[in-house]
Coordinates of C-alpha atoms in Angstrom, one line a residue:
Chain A
M24 CA 18.6 14.3 32.8
T25 CA 21.6 14.3 35.0
T26 CA 23.4 11.8 32.9
S27 CA 23.5 14.0 29.8
D28 CA 27.0 15.2 30.6
N29 CA 28.4 11.7 30.9
P30 CA 31.0 11.2 28.2
A31 CA 29.8 7.7 27.4
V32 CA 26.3 8.9 26.8
R33 CA 27.6 11.7 24.6
A34 CA 29.8 9.3 22.6
R35 CA 26.8 7.0 22.1
R36 CA 24.7 9.9 21.0
A37 CA 27.4 11.0 18.5
V38 CA 27.4 7.5 17.0
L39 CA 23.6 7.6 16.7
H40 CA 23.8 10.9 14.9
V41 CA 26.5 9.6 12.5
V42 CA 24.3 6.6 11.6
S43 CA 21.2 8.7 11.2
I44 CA 23.0 11.2 9.0
A45 CA 24.5 8.4 6.9
I46 CA 21.0 6.9 6.3
G47 CA 19.5 10.3 5.8
S48 CA 22.1 11.1 3.1
L49 CA 21.2 7.9 1.3
I50 CA 17.7 9.4 0.9
V51 CA 18.7 13.0 0.3
V52 CA 21.5 12.4 -2.2
P53 CA 19.4 10.7 -5.0
V54 CA 16.7 13.3 -4.6
G55 CA 19.3 16.1 -4.5
F56 CA 20.9 14.6 -7.6
G57 CA 17.5 15.0 -9.3
V58 CA 16.9 18.5 -8.2
L59 CA 20.3 19.8 -9.2
G60 CA 20.4 17.6 -12.3
G61 CA 17.3 19.4 -13.5
F62 CA 19.3 22.6 -13.5
K63 CA 22.1 21.2 -15.5
D64 CA 22.4 20.5 -19.2
N65 CA 23.1 17.0 -20.4
G66 CA 26.8 17.9 -21.0
Q67 CA 27.2 18.9 -17.4
L68 CA 25.4 15.8 -16.2
S69 CA 27.9 13.5 -17.9
T70 CA 31.0 15.5 -17.0
N71 CA 29.9 16.6 -13.5
P72 CA 27.1 14.4 -12.2
L73 CA 27.8 15.2 -8.5
G74 CA 28.6 18.9 -8.4
W75 CA 26.6 22.1 -8.4
P76 CA 25.2 23.2 -11.8
D77 CA 27.6 25.6 -13.6
P78 CA 26.0 27.5 -15.1
W79 CA 22.5 27.0 -13.8
H80 CA 19.9 26.1 -16.5
P81 CA 16.4 26.7 -15.2
E82 CA 14.9 26.1 -18.7
N83 CA 14.1 22.5 -18.0
Y84 CA 11.9 23.5 -15.1
T85 CA 10.4 26.6 -16.6
G86 CA 9.8 24.8 -19.9
I87 CA 7.7 22.1 -18.2
L88 CA 5.8 24.6 -16.1
A89 CA 5.0 26.7 -19.1
D90 CA 3.6 23.7 -20.9
G91 CA 0.0 22.7 -20.0
V92 CA 0.7 18.9 -19.9
F93 CA 2.2 18.9 -16.4
W94 CA -0.6 21.0 -14.9
R95 CA -3.2 18.9 -16.5
Q96 CA -1.7 15.7 -15.1
L97 CA -1.5 17.4 -11.7
A98 CA -5.1 18.4 -11.9
N99 CA -6.1 14.9 -13.0
S100 CA -4.2 13.3 -10.1
T101 CA -5.8 15.7 -7.7
I102 CA -9.4 15.3 -8.9
I103 CA -9.1 11.5 -8.9
A104 CA -7.5 11.4 -5.4
L105 CA -10.2 13.7 -3.9
A106 CA -13.1 11.8 -5.5
T107 CA -11.6 8.5 -4.4
V108 CA -11.3 9.7 -0.9
A109 CA -14.9 11.0 -0.8
V110 CA -16.3 7.7 -2.0
V111 CA -14.1 5.4 0.1
V112 CA -14.5 7.4 3.3
A113 CA -18.2 7.8 3.0
A114 CA -18.9 4.2 2.2
S115 CA -16.4 3.0 4.8
A116 CA -17.6 5.2 7.6
M117 CA -21.1 3.9 7.1
A118 CA -20.1 0.3 7.1
A119 CA -17.7 0.7 10.0
F120 CA -20.5 2.3 12.0
V121 CA -22.6 -0.8 11.5
F122 CA -19.7 -3.1 12.2
A123 CA -18.7 -1.2 15.4
R124 CA -22.1 -0.4 17.0
F125 CA -24.6 -3.0 15.9
A126 CA -24.9 -6.6 16.9
F127 CA -26.5 -8.8 14.3
R128 CA -26.1 -12.3 12.9
G129 CA -23.4 -12.6 10.3
R130 CA -21.6 -9.4 11.3
E131 CA -18.2 -11.0 11.9
L132 CA -18.5 -12.9 8.7
L133 CA -19.3 -9.8 6.7
F134 CA -16.5 -8.0 8.4
T135 CA -14.1 -10.9 7.6
L136 CA -15.2 -10.7 4.0
F137 CA -13.9 -7.1 3.9
A138 CA -10.8 -8.0 5.9
I139 CA -10.0 -10.7 3.3
G140 CA -9.9 -7.9 0.8
L141 CA -6.7 -6.8 2.4
M142 CA -5.1 -10.0 1.0
F143 CA -6.1 -9.4 -2.6
P144 CA -3.2 -8.1 -4.5
F145 CA -4.4 -5.3 -6.8
A146 CA -2.4 -6.8 -9.6
V147 CA -4.6 -9.9 -9.4
A148 CA -7.7 -8.1 -10.3
I149 CA -6.4 -5.7 -12.9
L150 CA -7.0 -7.8 -16.0
P151 CA -10.6 -8.8 -15.2
L152 CA -11.2 -5.3 -13.8
F153 CA -10.1 -4.0 -17.1
I154 CA -12.5 -6.3 -18.9
L155 CA -15.3 -5.3 -16.5
L156 CA -14.7 -1.6 -16.9
R157 CA -14.6 -2.0 -20.6
S158 CA -18.0 -3.6 -20.6
M159 CA -19.3 -0.9 -18.3
E160 CA -17.8 1.7 -20.7
L161 CA -15.7 3.2 -18.0
L162 CA -12.4 3.1 -19.9
D163 CA -11.0 6.6 -20.5
N164 CA -13.4 7.8 -17.8
P165 CA -12.1 8.9 -14.4
L166 CA -14.8 6.9 -12.7
G167 CA -13.0 3.8 -14.1
V168 CA -10.1 4.6 -11.8
I169 CA -12.0 6.3 -8.9
L170 CA -14.5 3.5 -8.2
P171 CA -12.0 0.6 -8.2
Q172 CA -9.6 2.5 -6.1
A173 CA -12.3 3.2 -3.6
A174 CA -13.4 -0.4 -3.6
F175 CA -9.9 -1.6 -2.9
G176 CA -9.4 1.0 -0.2
L177 CA -12.5 -0.2 1.7
P178 CA -10.8 -2.9 3.8
T179 CA -8.1 -0.7 5.4
T180 CA -10.5 2.2 5.9
I181 CA -13.2 0.1 7.4
I182 CA -10.8 -1.7 9.7
I183 CA -9.3 1.6 11.0
L184 CA -12.6 3.3 11.4
R185 CA -14.3 0.4 13.1
Q186 CA -11.5 0.3 15.6
F187 CA -11.9 4.0 16.3
F188 CA -15.7 3.9 16.5
R189 CA -15.5 1.1 19.1
T190 CA -13.4 3.3 21.4
I191 CA -16.3 5.8 21.7
P192 CA -18.0 4.8 25.0
A193 CA -21.5 3.2 24.9
E194 CA -22.7 5.9 27.4
V195 CA -22.3 8.5 24.7
E196 CA -24.6 6.5 22.4
E197 CA -27.1 5.9 25.2
A198 CA -27.1 9.6 26.1
A199 CA -27.7 10.5 22.5
T200 CA -30.5 8.0 22.1
L201 CA -32.1 9.2 25.3
D202 CA -32.0 12.7 23.8
G203 CA -33.9 11.4 20.9
C204 CA -31.2 10.7 18.4
T205 CA -31.9 8.1 15.7
P206 CA -29.1 5.8 14.6
F207 CA -28.5 8.1 11.7
G208 CA -28.5 11.2 13.9
F209 CA -26.0 9.6 16.3
F210 CA -23.8 8.7 13.3
W211 CA -24.0 12.0 11.7
R212 CA -24.1 14.4 14.6
V213 CA -22.1 12.6 17.3
L214 CA -19.9 9.8 15.9
L215 CA -18.5 11.5 12.8
P216 CA -17.5 14.8 14.6
M217 CA -15.9 12.7 17.3
A218 CA -14.1 10.7 14.8
R219 CA -12.6 13.6 12.9
P220 CA -8.9 12.6 13.7
A221 CA -9.5 9.1 12.4
L222 CA -11.4 10.4 9.3
A223 CA -8.4 12.7 8.6
T224 CA -6.1 9.8 8.9
V225 CA -7.9 7.5 6.6
S226 CA -8.4 10.3 4.1
V227 CA -4.7 11.0 4.0
L228 CA -3.9 7.3 3.5
A229 CA -6.4 7.1 0.7
I230 CA -5.0 10.2 -1.0
V231 CA -1.5 8.9 -0.9
A232 CA -2.6 5.5 -2.3
S233 CA -4.6 7.1 -5.1
W234 CA -1.9 9.6 -5.9
N235 CA 0.7 6.9 -6.3
N236 CA -1.5 4.4 -8.2
F237 CA 0.0 3.6 -11.6
F238 CA -1.3 0.2 -12.7
L239 CA -4.9 1.1 -12.9
P240 CA -4.6 4.5 -14.7
L241 CA -2.1 2.9 -17.0
V242 CA -4.6 0.4 -18.3
V243 CA -7.8 2.5 -18.0
F244 CA -6.5 5.7 -19.7
T245 CA -5.4 5.3 -23.3
D246 CA -6.4 8.9 -23.8
Q247 CA -3.7 11.2 -22.7
T248 CA -6.1 13.9 -21.5
W249 CA -6.8 11.8 -18.4
W250 CA -3.2 10.7 -17.6
T251 CA -2.2 11.1 -13.9
L252 CA 1.2 12.1 -12.8
P253 CA 2.7 8.6 -12.4
V254 CA 1.6 7.7 -15.9
G255 CA 2.8 11.0 -17.2
V256 CA 6.2 10.7 -15.6
Q257 CA 6.7 7.3 -17.2
A258 CA 5.5 8.5 -20.6
F259 CA 7.8 11.6 -20.3
Q260 CA 10.7 9.3 -19.6
G261 CA 9.9 7.3 -22.7
Q262 CA 9.5 10.4 -24.8
Y263 CA 12.7 12.2 -23.7
A264 CA 14.9 9.2 -23.1
D265 CA 17.9 11.0 -24.4
D266 CA 17.3 14.2 -22.5
T267 CA 18.2 13.1 -18.9
A268 CA 18.2 16.6 -17.5
R269 CA 14.7 17.3 -18.7
V270 CA 13.4 14.0 -17.3
L271 CA 15.0 14.8 -14.0
A272 CA 13.2 18.1 -13.9
Y273 CA 9.9 16.4 -14.6
V274 CA 10.5 13.8 -11.9
V275 CA 11.4 16.5 -9.4
L276 CA 8.3 18.6 -10.2
S277 CA 6.1 15.5 -9.9
M278 CA 7.6 14.9 -6.4
I279 CA 6.8 18.3 -5.1
P280 CA 3.1 17.9 -4.6
A281 CA 3.6 14.6 -2.8
L282 CA 6.3 16.0 -0.6
G283 CA 4.3 19.2 0.1
F284 CA 1.3 17.1 1.0
Y285 CA 3.5 15.0 3.3
A286 CA 4.8 18.1 5.0
I287 CA 1.2 19.2 5.8
A288 CA -0.2 15.8 6.7
E289 CA 2.8 14.1 8.2
R290 CA 1.2 13.8 11.6
Q291 CA -2.0 12.2 10.3
L292 CA -0.1 9.9 7.9
I293 CA 2.3 8.6 10.5
G294 CA -0.3 8.5 13.2
G295 CA -2.6 6.6 10.9
L296 CA -0.1 3.9 10.0
A297 CA 0.8 3.7 13.7
G298 CA -2.8 3.5 14.7
S299 CA -3.7 0.9 12.1
V300 CA -1.4 -1.7 13.7
K301 CA -2.1 -0.9 17.3
G302 CA -4.4 -3.9 17.6
Chain B
M10 CA -10.9 -22.8 -4.5
T11 CA -12.3 -24.4 -1.3
P12 CA -11.6 -21.6 1.1
S13 CA -13.1 -18.9 -1.0
T14 CA -16.1 -20.9 -1.8
I15 CA -16.8 -21.4 1.9
T16 CA -16.4 -17.7 2.6
G17 CA -18.6 -16.9 -0.4
Q18 CA -21.3 -19.1 0.9
R19 CA -21.2 -17.6 4.4
T20 CA -21.4 -14.1 2.9
D21 CA -24.4 -15.0 0.9
D22 CA -26.1 -16.1 4.1
A23 CA -25.3 -12.9 5.8
A24 CA -26.3 -10.9 2.8
T25 CA -29.6 -12.6 2.4
E26 CA -30.3 -12.2 6.0
L27 CA -29.6 -8.5 5.7
L28 CA -31.5 -7.9 2.6
A29 CA -34.5 -10.1 3.3
A30 CA -34.7 -8.8 6.8
D31 CA -36.4 -12.0 7.9
P32 CA -38.4 -10.8 10.9
A33 CA -38.9 -14.2 12.6
A34 CA -35.2 -15.0 12.8
T35 CA -34.1 -11.6 14.0
Q36 CA -36.9 -10.6 16.2
Q37 CA -36.1 -13.3 18.8
R38 CA -32.6 -12.0 19.2
G39 CA -33.4 -8.4 18.7
R40 CA -36.3 -8.2 21.1
R41 CA -34.2 -9.0 24.1
A42 CA -31.5 -6.5 23.2
R43 CA -33.3 -3.6 21.6
P44 CA -36.8 -2.8 20.3
R45 CA -37.8 -2.4 16.7
P46 CA -35.5 -5.0 15.0
L47 CA -37.0 -4.3 11.6
R48 CA -36.0 -0.7 11.7
R49 CA -32.6 -1.7 12.9
L50 CA -32.2 -4.1 10.1
G51 CA -33.2 -1.5 7.6
T52 CA -30.6 0.8 9.0
I53 CA -27.9 -1.9 8.9
A54 CA -28.7 -2.7 5.3
L55 CA -28.8 0.9 4.3
F56 CA -25.5 1.7 5.9
L57 CA -23.7 -1.4 4.6
A58 CA -25.1 -1.2 1.0
P59 CA -22.7 1.2 -0.6
A60 CA -19.5 -0.5 0.7
L61 CA -20.9 -3.9 0.0
V62 CA -22.0 -3.1 -3.6
L63 CA -18.6 -1.5 -4.4
F64 CA -16.7 -4.3 -2.9
L65 CA -18.7 -7.1 -4.5
L66 CA -18.7 -5.5 -7.9
L67 CA -15.2 -4.3 -8.1
V68 CA -13.1 -6.5 -5.8
I69 CA -14.9 -9.9 -5.7
T70 CA -16.3 -10.0 -9.2
P71 CA -12.9 -9.5 -10.9
I72 CA -11.5 -12.4 -8.9
V73 CA -14.4 -14.6 -10.1
V74 CA -14.1 -13.4 -13.7
A75 CA -10.3 -14.2 -13.6
G76 CA -11.1 -17.6 -12.3
Y77 CA -13.6 -18.2 -15.2
A78 CA -11.3 -16.7 -17.9
S79 CA -8.4 -18.7 -16.6
M80 CA -10.0 -21.9 -18.0
Y81 CA -10.3 -20.5 -21.5
K82 CA -8.0 -19.7 -24.3
W83 CA -9.3 -16.2 -24.9
N84 CA -8.0 -13.0 -26.4
G85 CA -10.2 -10.9 -24.3
F86 CA -12.7 -9.9 -27.0
G87 CA -16.2 -11.2 -27.2
L88 CA -17.1 -14.1 -24.9
P89 CA -14.6 -16.8 -24.1
E90 CA -15.5 -20.0 -26.0
N91 CA -12.4 -22.1 -26.3
F92 CA -12.5 -24.1 -23.0
V93 CA -9.2 -25.5 -22.1
G94 CA -9.7 -26.6 -18.5
I95 CA -6.5 -26.4 -16.5
D96 CA -4.2 -26.1 -19.5
N97 CA -3.3 -22.5 -18.7
F98 CA -2.2 -23.5 -15.3
T99 CA -0.1 -26.4 -16.5
R100 CA 1.4 -24.1 -19.1
A101 CA 2.3 -21.6 -16.3
F102 CA 4.2 -24.3 -14.4
E103 CA 6.1 -25.3 -17.5
D104 CA 6.9 -21.8 -18.5
P105 CA 10.5 -20.9 -17.5
T106 CA 9.6 -17.2 -17.2
F107 CA 6.8 -17.9 -14.8
L108 CA 8.8 -20.4 -12.7
G109 CA 11.5 -17.7 -12.6
D110 CA 8.9 -15.2 -11.4
L111 CA 8.1 -17.6 -8.5
W112 CA 11.7 -18.0 -7.6
R113 CA 12.3 -14.2 -7.8
A114 CA 9.3 -13.6 -5.5
F115 CA 10.8 -15.9 -2.9
V116 CA 14.2 -14.2 -3.2
L117 CA 12.6 -10.8 -2.8
I118 CA 10.6 -12.0 0.2
G119 CA 13.7 -13.5 1.7
L120 CA 15.7 -10.4 1.2
S121 CA 12.9 -8.2 2.7
L122 CA 12.5 -10.4 5.8
L123 CA 16.2 -10.9 6.4
I124 CA 17.6 -7.5 5.6
Q125 CA 15.0 -4.8 5.1
L126 CA 12.8 -5.4 8.1
P127 CA 15.6 -5.9 10.6
V128 CA 17.3 -2.8 9.4
S129 CA 14.0 -0.9 9.8
L130 CA 13.6 -2.3 13.2
G131 CA 17.1 -1.2 14.2
L132 CA 16.5 2.3 12.9
A133 CA 13.2 2.5 14.8
M134 CA 15.1 1.6 18.0
L135 CA 17.7 4.2 17.2
L136 CA 15.1 6.9 16.6
N137 CA 13.4 5.9 19.8
Q138 CA 16.4 7.1 21.8
K139 CA 16.6 10.6 23.1
L140 CA 18.4 12.3 20.2
K141 CA 18.4 15.9 19.2
G142 CA 16.8 16.2 15.8
R143 CA 15.3 12.8 15.7
G144 CA 12.0 14.3 14.5
I145 CA 13.9 15.5 11.4
Y146 CA 15.5 12.1 10.8
R147 CA 12.1 10.5 11.2
V148 CA 10.5 12.8 8.6
I149 CA 13.4 12.3 6.1
F150 CA 13.5 8.5 6.5
F151 CA 9.7 8.3 5.9
A152 CA 9.6 10.7 3.0
P153 CA 10.3 8.2 0.2
Y154 CA 7.1 6.3 1.2
V155 CA 5.0 9.2 -0.1
L156 CA 6.7 9.2 -3.5
S157 CA 5.1 7.0 -6.1
E158 CA 6.9 3.9 -7.2
V159 CA 7.0 5.3 -10.7
T160 CA 8.7 8.5 -9.6
T161 CA 11.1 6.5 -7.5
A162 CA 11.9 4.1 -10.3
V163 CA 12.4 6.9 -12.9
L164 CA 14.7 8.8 -10.5
F165 CA 16.8 5.7 -9.9
T166 CA 17.0 4.8 -13.5
L167 CA 18.7 8.2 -14.0
V168 CA 20.7 8.0 -10.8
F169 CA 22.2 4.7 -12.0
S170 CA 22.4 5.8 -15.6
P171 CA 25.9 5.0 -16.8
N172 CA 26.4 8.1 -18.8
R173 CA 24.7 11.0 -17.0
G174 CA 24.0 9.6 -13.6
L175 CA 26.0 8.5 -10.7
G176 CA 26.0 5.1 -12.4
D177 CA 29.7 4.6 -12.8
T178 CA 30.7 5.4 -9.3
L179 CA 27.7 3.6 -7.7
S180 CA 28.0 0.5 -9.8
K181 CA 31.6 0.1 -8.9
W182 CA 30.7 0.3 -5.3
L183 CA 28.1 -2.4 -5.7
G184 CA 30.5 -4.6 -7.6
A185 CA 28.8 -4.6 -11.0
E186 CA 30.3 -3.6 -14.3
A187 CA 30.3 0.2 -14.7
G188 CA 26.7 1.4 -15.0
A189 CA 25.4 -2.1 -15.5
I190 CA 23.7 -2.8 -12.2
F191 CA 20.3 -2.8 -13.9
A192 CA 21.6 -4.3 -17.1
D193 CA 23.4 -7.3 -15.6
P194 CA 21.2 -10.3 -15.0
D195 CA 23.2 -11.2 -11.9
T196 CA 22.8 -7.9 -10.1
V197 CA 19.5 -6.6 -11.4
L198 CA 17.3 -8.3 -8.8
F199 CA 19.5 -7.0 -6.0
A200 CA 19.4 -3.5 -7.5
L201 CA 15.6 -3.8 -7.6
F202 CA 15.6 -4.8 -3.9
L203 CA 17.8 -1.8 -3.0
V204 CA 15.3 0.6 -4.6
I205 CA 12.3 -1.1 -3.0
S206 CA 14.1 -0.9 0.4
W207 CA 14.9 2.8 -0.2
K208 CA 11.2 3.5 -0.7
Y209 CA 9.7 1.2 2.0
F210 CA 12.1 0.9 4.9
G211 CA 10.8 4.2 6.4
F212 CA 7.3 2.8 6.3
H213 CA 8.2 -0.3 8.3
M214 CA 10.3 1.9 10.6
I215 CA 7.3 4.0 11.4
L216 CA 5.3 1.0 12.2
Y217 CA 7.9 -0.3 14.6
L218 CA 8.4 3.1 16.1
A219 CA 4.7 3.4 16.8
G220 CA 4.7 -0.2 18.3
R221 CA 7.6 0.7 20.4
Q222 CA 5.9 3.8 21.8
N223 CA 2.9 1.7 22.8
I224 CA 5.1 -0.3 25.2
P225 CA 4.6 1.2 28.6
Q226 CA 7.8 2.9 29.8
E227 CA 7.6 1.3 33.2
L228 CA 8.3 -2.1 31.7
T229 CA 11.6 -1.2 30.1
E230 CA 12.5 1.0 33.1
A231 CA 11.8 -1.9 35.5
A232 CA 14.0 -4.2 33.5
T233 CA 16.8 -1.6 33.5
T234 CA 16.4 -1.2 37.2
D235 CA 16.7 -4.9 37.7
G236 CA 20.1 -4.7 36.0
A237 CA 19.2 -5.8 32.4
S238 CA 21.6 -4.6 29.7
A239 CA 20.2 -2.6 26.8
W240 CA 20.4 -5.7 24.6
Q241 CA 18.6 -7.8 27.2
V242 CA 15.8 -5.2 27.5
F243 CA 15.4 -5.3 23.8
R244 CA 15.6 -9.0 23.5
H245 CA 13.3 -9.9 26.4
V246 CA 11.0 -6.9 26.8
T247 CA 10.8 -4.8 23.6
L248 CA 11.0 -7.5 21.0
P249 CA 8.2 -9.8 22.4
L250 CA 6.0 -6.8 22.9
L251 CA 6.6 -5.6 19.4
G252 CA 5.3 -9.0 18.2
P253 CA 2.0 -7.8 16.8
T254 CA 3.6 -5.0 14.9
I255 CA 6.3 -7.2 13.4
R256 CA 3.8 -9.7 12.3
I257 CA 1.8 -7.1 10.5
S258 CA 4.9 -5.7 8.9
V259 CA 6.0 -9.1 7.7
F260 CA 2.5 -9.7 6.3
L261 CA 2.5 -6.5 4.3
S262 CA 6.0 -7.1 3.1
V263 CA 5.2 -10.6 1.7
I264 CA 1.9 -9.6 0.1
G265 CA 3.7 -6.5 -1.4
S266 CA 6.4 -8.7 -2.9
I267 CA 3.9 -11.1 -4.5
Q268 CA 2.2 -8.3 -6.4
L269 CA 5.2 -6.1 -7.3
F270 CA 4.6 -4.4 -10.6
D271 CA 5.1 -0.6 -10.9
M272 CA 8.7 -0.4 -9.8
V273 CA 9.8 -3.3 -12.0
W274 CA 7.8 -2.2 -15.0
V275 CA 9.4 1.3 -15.0
L276 CA 12.9 0.4 -13.7
T277 CA 13.7 -2.6 -15.9
G278 CA 10.5 -3.8 -17.7
G279 CA 11.4 -7.2 -16.3
G280 CA 14.7 -7.4 -18.1
P281 CA 17.4 -8.1 -18.9
I282 CA 16.3 -11.5 -20.3
H283 CA 13.6 -11.7 -17.6
A284 CA 16.1 -11.5 -14.8
S285 CA 13.9 -9.1 -12.8
E286 CA 10.5 -10.1 -14.1
T287 CA 7.7 -10.6 -11.5
M288 CA 4.4 -12.5 -11.8
A289 CA 2.5 -9.2 -12.3
V290 CA 4.8 -8.1 -15.1
T291 CA 4.5 -11.5 -16.9
M292 CA 0.7 -11.2 -16.4
F293 CA 0.6 -7.7 -17.8
D294 CA 2.8 -8.6 -20.8
R295 CA 0.7 -11.7 -21.7
G296 CA -2.7 -10.1 -21.0
F297 CA -2.4 -6.6 -22.2
R298 CA 0.3 -6.9 -24.9
R299 CA -0.1 -10.3 -26.4
F300 CA -3.8 -10.6 -25.6
E301 CA -3.5 -14.0 -24.1
V302 CA -6.1 -13.1 -21.6
G303 CA -6.8 -16.7 -20.5
Y304 CA -3.2 -17.4 -19.7
A305 CA -2.7 -14.1 -18.0
S306 CA -5.8 -14.8 -15.9
A307 CA -4.4 -18.1 -14.9
I308 CA -1.3 -16.2 -13.6
S309 CA -3.6 -13.8 -11.7
I310 CA -5.3 -16.7 -10.1
I311 CA -2.0 -18.3 -9.1
M312 CA -1.0 -14.9 -7.6
F313 CA -4.3 -14.8 -5.8
M314 CA -4.0 -18.3 -4.5
L315 CA -0.5 -17.6 -3.2
S316 CA -1.5 -14.5 -1.3
F317 CA -4.7 -16.1 -0.2
V318 CA -3.2 -19.3 1.1
F319 CA -0.4 -17.4 2.7
A320 CA -2.8 -14.9 4.3
L321 CA -5.1 -17.7 5.5
F322 CA -2.3 -19.6 7.2
Y323 CA -0.8 -16.4 8.5
Q324 CA -4.1 -15.3 9.9
R325 CA -4.8 -18.6 11.5
F326 CA -1.4 -19.4 13.0
V327 CA 0.4 -16.2 13.3
L328 CA -1.9 -13.2 13.6
R329 CA -4.6 -15.0 15.5
R330 CA -3.7 -14.0 19.0
D331 CA -3.4 -10.4 17.9
T332 CA -6.8 -10.1 16.3
E333 CA -8.4 -12.1 19.1
G334 CA -7.0 -9.6 21.5
A335 CA -8.2 -6.7 19.4
I336 CA -11.7 -7.9 19.0
T337 CA -12.4 -9.4 22.4
N338 CA -10.7 -7.0 24.8
R339 CA -11.2 -3.7 23.0
G340 CA -9.2 -0.9 24.3
V341 CA -6.9 -3.1 26.3
Q342 CA -3.3 -2.3 25.5
R343 CA -0.9 -5.2 25.6

């Protein structure tokens, strides 16, 4: 780039940086307020909301970490997310395989049926879903959250996977068939391994969706032992309404797994969202 | 319910075809293309079954149950007996809270489309420039998307808290009474919108960024060589080619606004005096707290119809060319 020394270009770049940093700080400041606030006591929070903690009070964090409740909610969120992913990816991969590689009457109609699912707000189904789960005795049962989450995750997952499965050339399938592969053998031994990036992507999307779900666990779990982190955070806020510093510490701790996961899976997550709208 | 009945019927056809595996009907078509249509149908049915069962049982059935319950005055226990026809619906459209919900949904949709999405688009264009550290900006801008709405809402409750947060300072900036941005009926909806934008602008930005990167560089370069200004390139090359991405992002934004719950429930509970209440919050309150399940179901059905009708029209008139392109010319990048 020969133009990089051009003053006009440099000035423009400086402006871009200033704008980016300004927006970035809008994101970092509230989170930073939470992180530092967790190290303050409530007196410091009212007199000195913006500054550094003085002195530092790690008790809020250590207290929460020493108590089993946070860890249990973390474990619940994890188990539910992993199980949801397993169910939704398995069912979607199989369906997407059929939609992508088989020609049969009614295929597009069936596919449209799933695609229509994209338009169902989850909130619409929550009340009848609750009644349905109650009659199936799945309340206070993790399956009562896992299965509906998986069901509502099907449309996106199927659409993304079908698109990916279609990009695998027909010659690959023909070659596999000539070598004696059954449809299942092709699916299992050729298609899925080739689709690993797409599978990773939909898994990451499903994990994030499950991890952040609040409405369903809120109505399904009256029993605290199964509470997930979002439900736990809300309850904690209610319980310690007067102890702002402590609630901040809980919020920050509940953010760490999500942000950590994001740090690991950033590429898949962003790639997945990008891929899903490629058309 | 005409549209869904139609799709329901068609699905039934397709499903029966699959399950019954009618050999006469399929052999004709199958024989020409591939041998052993029966085995193929078996495979198809087997592979589709798990997804189809889950979907029909846990996505479609609840909608049908809601439709049924919406015609009863029912507390949710036992079987609904007290048939009231469309009373629950007329009640909704006479209920000032629900009418307010509708109005607020339109306001939030308007704000999203007019402010949030253009800003996201602008930032995407910005981060598409050659800029040192743009990867870090991208990661930071997107980070709120991975936080749950509940975490975000609790954090912002405390950030804006008048006594121990940044409430006083921030509220003054935003022109509300000290610390009252979430307590003032005039500002609460806007405050809610700010928090929603905080969480979701990065999501839309990433969509646009990806769409932008799919545009072949030769096109923008050619335009620049022909003497087009940066704005002209954006207006006449980038923006039209971003069309499909923008249409998807608008769609997600509208559907998201219709079903908004978590954020509102935690941030304001719908208050003060219903000033931030959404349809889903009203539905939750009536259904799960006051056990007016029939009425709450009617609200669900209205939400459903709104999203469904919107989606149907959108699909037909706006998204159509995108999906057509996607299905017919696979692999062809536009």
